[in-house]
Coordinates of C-alpha atoms and ligand atoms in Angstrom, one line a residue:
M71 CA 38.0 56.8 75.5
A72 CA 37.2 59.6 77.6
D73 CA 39.8 61.9 79.4
S74 CA 40.6 65.3 80.1
Q75 CA 42.6 65.7 76.9
H76 CA 39.3 65.2 74.9
D77 CA 36.6 66.8 77.0
H78 CA 36.6 69.7 74.4
C79 CA 35.8 67.4 71.4
D80 CA 33.3 64.9 72.8
W81 CA 35.3 62.0 72.3
N82 CA 32.8 59.5 72.1
S83 CA 30.3 61.5 70.3
P84 CA 29.3 60.9 66.6
T85 CA 30.5 64.5 66.1
W86 CA 34.1 64.0 67.7
W87 CA 35.8 65.1 64.6
R88 CA 34.1 68.8 64.3
Q89 CA 36.9 70.5 65.8
A90 CA 39.7 67.9 66.0
V91 CA 43.1 68.7 65.3
V92 CA 44.1 66.0 62.7
Y93 CA 47.9 65.3 62.3
Q94 CA 48.8 64.0 58.5
I95 CA 51.5 61.6 58.6
Y96 CA 53.3 60.6 55.5
P97 CA 53.9 57.1 56.3
R98 CA 57.2 56.7 54.3
S99 CA 58.9 59.7 55.8
F100 CA 57.6 59.8 59.3
A101 CA 59.7 57.3 61.2
D102 CA 61.7 54.2 60.1
S103 CA 61.9 51.4 62.5
N104 CA 63.7 48.8 60.6
G105 CA 66.7 50.9 59.1
D106 CA 65.6 50.4 55.3
G107 CA 65.2 54.1 54.8
L108 CA 61.4 53.9 54.3
G109 CA 59.2 55.1 57.4
D110 CA 56.9 52.2 58.6
L111 CA 54.1 51.5 60.8
G112 CA 56.4 50.2 63.8
G113 CA 58.0 53.9 63.4
I114 CA 54.6 55.3 63.9
I115 CA 53.9 53.2 66.9
S116 CA 57.2 54.3 68.4
R117 CA 56.2 57.9 68.1
V118 CA 52.7 57.7 69.4
P119 CA 54.0 59.6 72.8
Y120 CA 55.3 62.3 70.7
L121 CA 51.9 62.7 69.2
V122 CA 50.1 62.7 72.5
E123 CA 52.7 65.3 73.8
L124 CA 51.8 67.5 70.7
G125 CA 48.1 67.2 71.8
V126 CA 46.6 66.1 68.6
D127 CA 43.1 64.3 68.4
A128 CA 43.6 62.1 65.2
V129 CA 46.1 61.2 62.7
W130 CA 45.6 60.8 59.0
L131 CA 47.8 58.4 57.2
S132 CA 48.7 59.1 53.7
P133 CA 48.6 55.8 51.6
F134 CA 50.5 52.7 53.2
Y135 CA 49.1 50.0 50.7
P136 CA 51.3 48.0 48.5
S137 CA 52.3 50.1 45.6
A138 CA 55.2 50.7 43.2
L139 CA 55.1 54.4 44.4
A140 CA 54.7 55.7 40.8
D141 CA 52.8 58.4 42.6
G142 CA 54.0 58.1 46.4
G143 CA 51.7 55.3 47.1
Y144 CA 48.5 57.0 45.5
D145 CA 49.0 54.4 43.1
V146 CA 47.3 51.4 45.0
D147 CA 47.9 47.9 44.2
D148 CA 45.7 46.4 47.0
Y149 CA 43.3 48.5 48.9
R150 CA 43.0 45.9 51.7
D151 CA 46.4 45.4 52.7
V152 CA 49.6 47.0 53.9
D153 CA 52.8 47.5 51.8
P154 CA 55.3 44.8 53.2
R155 CA 58.1 47.6 53.3
I156 CA 55.8 49.4 55.8
G157 CA 54.3 46.6 57.7
T158 CA 51.7 44.0 58.1
M159 CA 48.0 44.0 58.8
D160 CA 49.1 42.7 62.4
D161 CA 51.2 46.0 62.6
F162 CA 48.4 47.9 61.5
D163 CA 46.0 46.5 64.1
A164 CA 48.6 47.3 66.8
M165 CA 49.0 50.8 65.7
A166 CA 45.4 51.3 65.8
T167 CA 45.1 49.8 69.4
V168 CA 48.2 52.1 70.6
L169 CA 46.6 55.1 68.9
H170 CA 43.2 54.6 70.6
E171 CA 44.6 53.8 73.9
A172 CA 46.5 57.0 73.7
G173 CA 43.3 58.7 72.8
I174 CA 44.0 59.4 69.3
K175 CA 41.6 58.6 66.3
L176 CA 42.7 57.2 63.0
F177 CA 42.1 58.3 59.6
V178 CA 43.3 56.7 56.5
D179 CA 43.5 57.9 53.0
I180 CA 41.3 56.1 50.4
V181 CA 42.0 56.7 46.5
P182 CA 38.9 55.8 44.7
N183 CA 39.5 57.9 41.5
H184 CA 42.1 55.4 40.2
S185 CA 44.0 52.1 41.2
S186 CA 47.5 51.4 40.1
N187 CA 48.3 49.6 37.0
R188 CA 49.2 46.4 38.9
H189 CA 45.9 46.1 40.8
I190 CA 44.7 42.6 39.9
W191 CA 41.7 44.1 38.1
F192 CA 43.7 46.2 35.9
Q193 CA 45.7 43.2 35.1
A194 CA 42.7 41.1 34.3
A195 CA 41.5 44.0 32.2
L196 CA 44.8 44.1 30.1
N197 CA 44.5 40.4 29.7
A198 CA 40.9 40.6 28.5
A199 CA 39.2 41.5 25.3
P200 CA 37.8 44.8 24.5
G201 CA 34.1 45.0 25.6
S202 CA 34.7 42.5 28.4
P203 CA 33.2 42.8 31.9
E204 CA 37.0 43.0 33.1
R205 CA 37.8 46.0 31.0
D206 CA 34.5 47.6 32.1
R207 CA 35.8 48.3 35.5
Y208 CA 38.1 50.9 34.0
I209 CA 37.6 53.5 31.1
F210 CA 38.9 52.3 27.9
R211 CA 38.2 54.0 24.4
R212 CA 39.0 52.8 21.0
G213 CA 41.9 54.9 19.4
I214 CA 41.2 57.1 16.5
G215 CA 42.8 57.5 12.8
A216 CA 44.5 54.8 10.9
N217 CA 44.5 51.5 12.8
H218 CA 43.1 53.2 15.7
A219 CA 46.7 54.2 16.4
L220 CA 45.8 57.9 17.7
P221 CA 44.5 58.5 21.5
P222 CA 40.8 59.1 21.5
S223 CA 41.4 63.0 22.6
D224 CA 44.0 65.6 22.9
W225 CA 43.4 65.7 26.6
R226 CA 46.5 66.5 29.0
A227 CA 46.9 64.4 32.1
A228 CA 47.4 66.5 35.6
F229 CA 51.1 65.2 35.9
G230 CA 51.7 66.0 32.2
G231 CA 51.6 64.0 28.9
S232 CA 48.4 62.5 27.4
T233 CA 45.4 61.2 29.5
W234 CA 45.3 58.0 27.3
E235 CA 47.7 55.4 27.3
P236 CA 47.6 52.7 24.4
V237 CA 47.3 48.8 25.4
G238 CA 48.6 47.6 22.0
D239 CA 45.2 46.6 20.4
G240 CA 43.8 49.8 19.1
W241 CA 42.4 50.7 22.7
F242 CA 43.3 53.3 25.3
Y243 CA 42.6 53.6 28.8
F244 CA 42.1 56.9 30.6
H245 CA 44.4 58.2 33.5
L246 CA 43.8 61.4 35.0
F247 CA 47.3 61.4 36.7
A248 CA 50.1 59.0 35.8
P249 CA 49.9 56.2 33.4
E250 CA 50.4 53.9 36.4
Q251 CA 46.9 55.2 37.7
P252 CA 44.3 54.1 35.5
D253 CA 41.0 55.5 36.4
W254 CA 38.2 53.3 37.7
N255 CA 34.6 53.4 36.2
W256 CA 32.4 54.3 38.7
R257 CA 29.3 53.4 36.3
N258 CA 30.4 49.6 37.1
D259 CA 28.6 47.8 39.9
E260 CA 31.5 45.9 41.0
V261 CA 33.7 48.8 41.4
R262 CA 31.2 50.6 43.8
Q263 CA 30.5 47.3 45.6
D264 CA 34.3 46.8 46.2
F265 CA 34.9 50.3 47.4
L266 CA 32.1 49.5 50.1
T267 CA 33.9 46.4 51.1
T268 CA 37.2 48.5 51.4
L269 CA 35.2 50.9 53.7
R270 CA 33.9 48.3 55.8
F271 CA 37.2 46.2 56.0
W272 CA 39.3 49.3 57.4
S273 CA 36.3 50.3 59.8
D274 CA 36.6 47.1 61.2
H275 CA 40.2 47.3 61.5
G276 CA 39.4 50.4 63.9
V277 CA 39.8 53.3 61.4
D278 CA 37.4 56.1 62.3
G279 CA 37.6 58.2 59.4
F280 CA 38.8 58.6 55.6
R281 CA 40.6 61.2 53.6
V282 CA 39.0 60.9 50.1
D283 CA 41.5 61.4 47.2
V284 CA 40.3 63.5 44.4
A285 CA 36.7 63.0 45.6
M286 CA 35.3 65.2 42.9
A287 CA 36.4 63.3 40.0
L288 CA 34.8 60.0 40.1
A289 CA 31.8 60.4 38.0
K290 CA 33.0 60.9 34.5
G291 CA 31.1 62.3 31.7
F292 CA 32.5 60.1 29.2
G293 CA 33.4 56.2 29.0
T294 CA 33.8 53.1 27.1
D295 CA 29.8 53.2 26.6
F296 CA 29.6 56.8 25.4
P297 CA 29.4 56.7 21.5
D298 CA 30.1 60.3 20.9
E299 CA 33.2 61.7 19.7
L300 CA 35.2 63.4 22.7
P301 CA 35.6 67.4 22.7
S302 CA 38.8 68.5 22.2
R303 CA 41.2 69.6 25.0
E304 CA 40.3 73.4 24.5
Q305 CA 36.4 72.6 24.3
M306 CA 36.8 70.5 27.5
E307 CA 38.6 73.1 29.4
A308 CA 36.0 75.8 28.5
V309 CA 33.4 74.2 30.5
P310 CA 33.6 75.2 34.0
I311 CA 34.1 72.6 36.7
G312 CA 30.7 71.2 37.9
P313 CA 27.7 69.4 36.5
D314 CA 28.9 69.7 32.7
H315 CA 32.3 69.3 33.2
M316 CA 33.7 65.9 31.7
V317 CA 35.9 65.0 34.9
Y318 CA 35.3 67.3 37.9
D319 CA 32.5 67.8 40.4
R320 CA 29.5 66.3 38.2
D321 CA 26.3 65.9 40.3
E322 CA 26.5 61.9 40.0
V323 CA 29.2 61.9 42.6
D324 CA 26.5 62.8 45.0
E325 CA 25.0 59.5 44.6
I326 CA 28.3 57.7 45.0
Y327 CA 28.9 59.2 48.5
A328 CA 25.3 58.8 49.7
G329 CA 26.1 55.0 49.2
W330 CA 29.2 55.4 51.3
R331 CA 27.3 57.2 54.0
E332 CA 25.1 54.2 54.5
V333 CA 28.1 52.2 55.2
F334 CA 29.7 54.9 57.7
N335 CA 26.4 54.9 59.5
E336 CA 26.5 51.1 60.2
Y337 CA 29.3 52.0 62.9
D338 CA 29.0 53.6 66.1
P339 CA 30.2 56.3 66.2
P340 CA 29.4 56.8 62.6
R341 CA 32.7 56.8 60.4
V342 CA 33.4 60.2 59.0
A343 CA 35.3 61.2 55.7
V344 CA 36.7 64.4 54.5
A345 CA 36.8 65.1 50.7
E346 CA 39.8 66.6 49.0
L347 CA 38.6 68.9 46.3
W348 CA 39.0 72.3 44.7
T349 CA 35.6 72.9 43.0
E350 CA 34.5 76.1 41.3
P351 CA 32.6 77.9 42.8
S352 CA 33.9 76.7 46.1
S353 CA 30.4 76.8 47.5
R354 CA 29.6 73.5 45.7
K355 CA 32.0 71.7 48.3
A356 CA 29.0 71.8 50.9
R357 CA 27.5 68.9 49.0
Y358 CA 30.3 66.8 50.1
A359 CA 30.4 67.7 53.5
T360 CA 26.9 67.1 54.5
D361 CA 25.8 64.1 56.7
R362 CA 24.1 62.7 53.7
S363 CA 27.6 62.4 52.0
L364 CA 31.2 62.5 53.3
G365 CA 30.8 64.6 56.2
Q366 CA 33.5 67.3 55.8
A367 CA 35.5 68.9 53.1
F368 CA 38.9 70.3 52.7
Y369 CA 38.7 74.2 52.2
F370 CA 42.1 75.0 50.6
D371 CA 41.2 78.4 49.7
I372 CA 43.2 79.9 52.7
I373 CA 46.4 78.7 51.1
N374 CA 45.7 80.9 48.1
A375 CA 45.0 83.6 50.5
G376 CA 48.8 84.1 51.1
F377 CA 49.6 86.3 54.1
N378 CA 47.2 89.2 53.1
A379 CA 44.8 90.1 56.0
L380 CA 42.0 91.2 53.6
K381 CA 42.2 87.9 51.5
I382 CA 42.3 85.7 54.7
R383 CA 39.4 87.4 56.4
A384 CA 37.4 87.2 53.1
V385 CA 38.3 83.3 53.2
V386 CA 37.5 82.7 56.5
D387 CA 34.0 84.3 56.1
E388 CA 33.4 82.2 53.0
V389 CA 34.5 78.9 54.5
L390 CA 32.3 79.3 57.8
G391 CA 29.7 80.1 55.3
W392 CA 29.9 76.8 53.3
A393 CA 30.5 75.1 56.4
D394 CA 27.2 76.4 57.7
Q395 CA 25.6 75.6 54.5
S396 CA 26.5 72.0 54.9
G397 CA 26.0 71.5 58.7
S398 CA 29.5 70.4 58.9
S399 CA 32.4 72.1 60.5
S400 CA 35.0 74.1 58.7
T401 CA 38.4 72.7 58.0
W402 CA 41.7 74.7 57.9
V403 CA 45.0 73.6 56.0
L404 CA 48.1 75.5 55.7
S405 CA 50.3 72.5 54.6
N406 CA 50.1 69.0 53.3
H407 CA 52.3 66.6 51.1
D408 CA 51.2 68.5 47.9
Q409 CA 52.0 72.1 48.8
V410 CA 55.2 74.1 49.5
R411 CA 55.6 74.0 53.3
H412 CA 54.3 77.2 54.6
A413 CA 57.5 78.2 56.3
S414 CA 58.9 78.5 52.9
R415 CA 55.7 79.8 51.0
F416 CA 55.3 82.8 53.4
G417 CA 59.0 83.5 52.8
L418 CA 58.2 84.3 49.3
P419 CA 56.6 87.1 47.6
D420 CA 52.8 86.7 47.6
A421 CA 51.2 86.2 44.3
D422 CA 47.6 85.5 43.4
S423 CA 46.5 82.3 41.6
D424 CA 43.4 80.1 42.1
D425 CA 45.1 77.1 40.6
I426 CA 46.0 75.1 43.4
W427 CA 48.5 73.1 41.2
A428 CA 50.2 75.9 39.5
N429 CA 50.9 77.8 42.6
P430 CA 53.1 75.2 44.4
E431 CA 55.2 74.7 41.0
R432 CA 55.8 78.3 40.6
D433 CA 56.9 78.8 44.3
R434 CA 59.1 75.7 43.9
Q435 CA 60.8 77.2 41.0
W436 CA 61.5 80.3 42.8
L437 CA 63.0 78.5 45.7
L438 CA 65.3 76.8 43.3
S439 CA 66.1 80.3 42.1
R440 CA 65.1 79.4 38.4
G441 CA 63.8 82.3 36.2
T442 CA 63.4 85.7 37.7
A443 CA 63.8 84.4 41.2
P444 CA 62.9 86.3 44.3
V445 CA 65.0 85.4 47.2
E446 CA 63.4 83.2 49.9
D447 CA 63.5 85.4 53.1
L448 CA 64.1 82.5 55.7
A449 CA 63.2 84.8 59.0
R450 CA 60.0 86.3 57.4
G451 CA 58.8 82.9 56.4
A452 CA 59.4 81.4 59.9
R453 CA 57.8 84.5 61.5
R454 CA 54.7 84.3 59.3
A455 CA 54.4 80.7 59.4
R456 CA 54.2 80.7 63.2
A457 CA 51.7 83.5 63.1
A458 CA 49.5 81.8 60.4
S459 CA 49.4 78.5 62.4
V460 CA 48.6 80.2 65.8
F461 CA 45.8 82.1 64.0
A462 CA 44.4 79.0 62.3
M463 CA 44.4 77.2 65.4
G464 CA 42.2 79.8 66.8
L465 CA 39.5 79.3 64.4
P466 CA 36.5 77.5 64.8
G467 CA 36.4 74.0 63.2
S468 CA 38.9 71.3 62.6
L469 CA 42.6 71.8 61.8
Y470 CA 44.6 69.5 59.5
L471 CA 48.5 69.8 60.2
Y472 CA 51.1 68.2 58.2
Q473 CA 54.0 66.3 59.8
G474 CA 57.1 68.7 60.3
E475 CA 55.0 72.1 60.5
E476 CA 55.3 71.8 64.3
L477 CA 59.0 72.0 63.9
G478 CA 58.9 74.9 61.5
L479 CA 60.3 72.7 58.7
R480 CA 60.8 74.6 55.4
E481 CA 60.6 73.1 51.8
V482 CA 63.6 71.2 50.8
A483 CA 63.8 72.7 47.2
D484 CA 67.4 71.7 46.0
L485 CA 67.1 68.0 45.9
P486 CA 69.3 66.3 43.5
D487 CA 67.6 65.5 40.5
S488 CA 68.8 61.9 41.0
A489 CA 66.9 61.6 44.3
R490 CA 63.6 62.8 43.0
Q491 CA 60.6 60.5 43.0
D492 CA 57.6 62.6 42.1
P493 CA 55.8 61.7 38.8
I494 CA 55.3 65.6 38.1
F495 CA 59.3 65.8 37.7
F496 CA 59.5 62.8 35.3
R497 CA 56.5 63.7 33.1
S498 CA 57.3 67.3 32.7
P499 CA 60.2 66.1 32.0
G500 CA 62.5 67.8 34.6
R501 CA 61.0 71.1 34.2
H502 CA 58.7 70.9 37.0
V503 CA 60.4 69.7 40.4
G504 CA 57.3 68.5 41.9
R505 CA 56.5 67.8 45.6
D506 CA 59.4 65.6 46.9
G507 CA 60.6 68.7 48.9
C508 CA 57.8 68.8 51.3
R509 CA 58.1 64.9 51.8
V510 CA 61.6 64.6 53.0
P511 CA 61.8 62.5 56.1
L512 CA 61.5 64.1 59.6
P513 CA 64.6 65.1 61.6
W514 CA 64.1 63.4 65.2
T515 CA 67.7 64.0 66.6
S516 CA 70.5 66.5 65.3
D517 CA 72.9 63.7 64.4
G518 CA 72.9 60.2 62.9
P519 CA 72.6 58.9 59.5
S520 CA 69.2 60.5 59.0
F521 CA 68.6 62.7 62.0
G522 CA 67.1 59.9 64.1
F523 CA 64.4 59.0 61.2
G524 CA 65.9 55.7 61.2
T525 CA 69.4 53.8 61.5
G526 CA 70.4 54.3 57.9
P527 CA 70.2 56.9 55.2
A528 CA 66.5 58.2 54.4
H529 CA 64.8 57.4 51.1
L530 CA 65.1 61.2 50.3
P531 CA 68.2 63.0 51.3
Q532 CA 67.8 65.4 54.3
P533 CA 69.8 68.6 54.1
A534 CA 72.5 69.5 56.9
W535 CA 70.2 72.2 58.2
F536 CA 67.6 69.7 59.3
A537 CA 69.7 69.2 62.5
D538 CA 68.7 72.5 63.7
F539 CA 64.8 71.4 63.3
A540 CA 65.3 68.2 65.0
V541 CA 62.7 67.2 67.7
S542 CA 65.3 66.7 70.3
V543 CA 66.8 70.2 69.6
E544 CA 63.6 71.8 69.9
E545 CA 62.6 70.2 72.8
E546 CA 65.3 71.9 74.7
D547 CA 64.3 75.4 73.5
P548 CA 61.5 76.9 75.0
D549 CA 61.1 79.4 72.1
S550 CA 61.0 76.5 69.5
T551 CA 57.8 76.1 67.1
L552 CA 57.6 72.9 68.8
H553 CA 56.9 74.2 72.1
L554 CA 54.7 77.1 70.5
Y555 CA 52.4 74.2 68.9
R556 CA 52.3 72.0 72.0
E557 CA 51.3 75.0 74.3
A558 CA 49.1 76.5 71.5
L559 CA 47.0 73.2 71.1
R560 CA 46.9 72.7 75.0
R561 CA 45.2 76.0 75.3
R562 CA 43.0 75.4 72.3
R563 CA 41.7 72.4 74.1
E564 CA 40.8 74.3 77.0
L565 CA 39.3 77.0 75.5
Q566 CA 37.5 75.4 72.5
G567 CA 33.6 76.4 72.5
P568 CA 30.9 76.7 69.9
E569 CA 32.1 77.0 66.1
V570 CA 31.5 80.8 66.0
L571 CA 33.7 83.8 65.6
T572 CA 33.1 87.7 66.0
W573 CA 35.4 90.2 64.2
I574 CA 36.7 93.0 65.8
D575 CA 37.1 95.5 63.2
H576 CA 40.2 98.0 63.3
L577 CA 39.4 100.4 60.4
D578 CA 42.5 102.4 60.7
A579 CA 44.7 99.1 61.0
P580 CA 43.3 97.0 58.0
E581 CA 46.5 94.7 58.1
V582 CA 45.3 93.4 61.8
L583 CA 42.6 90.5 61.9
H584 CA 41.0 90.1 65.3
F585 CA 38.1 88.0 66.4
E586 CA 36.5 86.7 69.5
R587 CA 35.4 83.0 70.2
P588 CA 32.9 82.4 73.0
G589 CA 34.3 82.5 76.6
G590 CA 36.4 85.7 75.9
W591 CA 39.1 84.2 73.8
Q592 CA 40.4 86.7 71.2
V593 CA 42.8 85.9 68.4
V594 CA 44.8 89.0 66.9
M595 CA 47.0 88.7 64.1
N596 CA 49.0 91.6 62.6
A597 CA 49.8 90.3 59.0
G598 CA 51.7 93.8 58.3
A599 CA 55.3 93.9 58.4
E600 CA 55.3 97.0 61.0
P601 CA 54.3 96.8 64.6
C602 CA 50.8 98.0 65.4
P603 CA 50.4 99.9 68.6
W604 CA 48.3 98.3 71.2
E605 CA 46.6 101.7 71.6
K606 CA 45.3 101.6 67.9
L607 CA 43.8 98.4 68.8
G608 CA 42.1 99.3 71.8
L609 CA 44.3 96.9 73.6
S610 CA 46.9 98.8 75.8
A611 CA 45.2 99.5 78.8
R612 CA 42.8 96.5 79.0
P613 CA 43.8 94.7 82.3
S614 CA 40.7 92.7 81.8
L615 CA 42.5 90.9 78.8
E616 CA 45.5 88.7 79.6
R617 CA 48.0 87.9 76.7
I618 CA 48.1 84.0 77.2
L619 CA 50.1 82.9 74.0
A620 CA 51.9 84.7 71.2
S621 CA 53.7 83.4 68.0
G622 CA 56.7 85.8 68.7
R623 CA 58.1 88.1 71.3
L624 CA 55.4 91.0 72.2
T625 CA 56.6 94.5 73.4
E626 CA 54.8 96.6 75.8
E627 CA 54.1 99.4 73.0
A628 CA 52.9 97.4 70.1
L629 CA 51.8 94.0 68.4
P630 CA 55.0 93.3 66.3
G631 CA 54.6 92.8 62.5
E632 CA 53.7 89.3 61.5
T633 CA 52.7 88.1 65.0
T634 CA 49.6 86.5 66.4
V635 CA 48.6 86.9 70.0
W636 CA 45.7 85.2 72.1
L637 CA 44.0 87.1 74.7
L638 CA 41.8 85.8 77.3
A639 CA 39.2 87.7 79.6
R640 CA 40.8 87.5 83.1
A641 CA 37.8 86.0 84.7
T642 CA 38.4 82.8 82.6
A643 CA 42.4 83.4 82.5
T644 CA 43.1 82.0 85.7
L645 CA 41.7 78.8 84.8
G646 CA 44.3 78.0 82.0
Ligands
LIG216 C1 45.6 64.1 45.5 C2 46.9 63.6 46.2 O1 47.0 64.5 47.4 C3 48.1 63.7 45.6 O2 49.2 63.4 46.4 C4 48.0 62.4 44.5 O3 49.2 62.8 43.6 C5 46.9 63.0 43.5 N1 45.9 63.1 44.5 C6 46.4 61.6 42.9 O4 46.3 60.5 43.6

């Protein structure tokens, strides 16, 4: 497919993804075509015109596989099928065709760290004896203490509770996340081969790329066959993430992904993948992003930079450096299905944390006004979110958008406990609210039982204020966030050039970030609360530069606070 929409990203080339705009769909919350309250593939097909109008290059589907939904579908029963509540394989093929005909590529989520406890191989492991080949596909250890009744170590799972679950015969299996998500043993060849089969399966069904869940945890430093006693939790946590860590970012993952790369390269154009990871130091991410490995890595660092100009600039420089180091492009993410939506995040006071899991929960507690709670400033959150999005859209590299951010949706912090689904809520228990608030189904219209999401109530309740953010409402409002995204993505397509930027420094306005891209495209963000006079930025009497797009209303005197503007050298501006 080659059309004017994709001239900027070499649609048919092996590197089409380098500066692509990828829109994340959380399938169960996007659009429901059969009225059962769960989004489905039919719903996605029906909204392809919306995606075209928005101007995205690709979609990434979070898991749509058969699952008991112990973790929103990241507990996969069968890697090579579709959850019957979401559709069929025929629906999947139809969706891939419709997307491709519309000029949109397709990423799917692949979850290689763990299956679900309902996976046929895990059931076989439970029914087999200790030491059997069936059990070797997962990570089993014998319990310790009298009758082997105690877990092999005191390690804590990411969602709370022990990482070890007893199976009743003195043995325990390891799960990094919920007990319903047993970890695979990646030293087992059958497991390795089965994932290669899965990669080929989806590639043969038209998938162009994969988002790799928990990409850095596959190679463990312990297992059934490791005789040594396990270190304590304290000892384990004292080891930095990296080659010597028990779980995260060991060097052996490189060999696994080198094998995946061989499969990707069987296809034309080669399939690509983006690794979900949070390594320390982040420079180790580059390993996953090379063309000997997955091809791209998520750099979530910008999420932890808050709305602070100095930190954002430092992150941009670092990320561009790591991208350069890997030979891949950079990736920019402000929201996803795990994070507090950025329109809410930016309405809260900034705070530093390098813990990607702790930060969202802290913000959610604040949004719920638990503890000493600062109040969410809605107008400020919305203003900053628009500014940050338009800033990120101007950066070189690829951009990952999360469904609903184009509407300016905020987090739904105050869901009733009875509606919550996230295992983080159940396993804390109840102390942490978890991630449901960013997964509430989209409002397509301002009325109806689920604001046009489906014909009945949605699987997570939508608040009344969603009506104001409905697609139908925003389409009628030229100042809406939807129109801003559409216009910015259209301009981005026209202006996109080589993956470089040059900073323009304003030493007496450190809250302003200003850079230029090739072709005379400039991006200026005022991250401060106060307006910054154009004159101070050397931009007052510059007839050579046209203001082509802004995240908020501009004035003749100054760039308002918490606002981003795009400028274009006039000779090329007329082309737009
Ligand atoms: C990361 C995913 O983004 C998250 O949603 C999931 O809960 C964990 N991995 C476990 O699969």
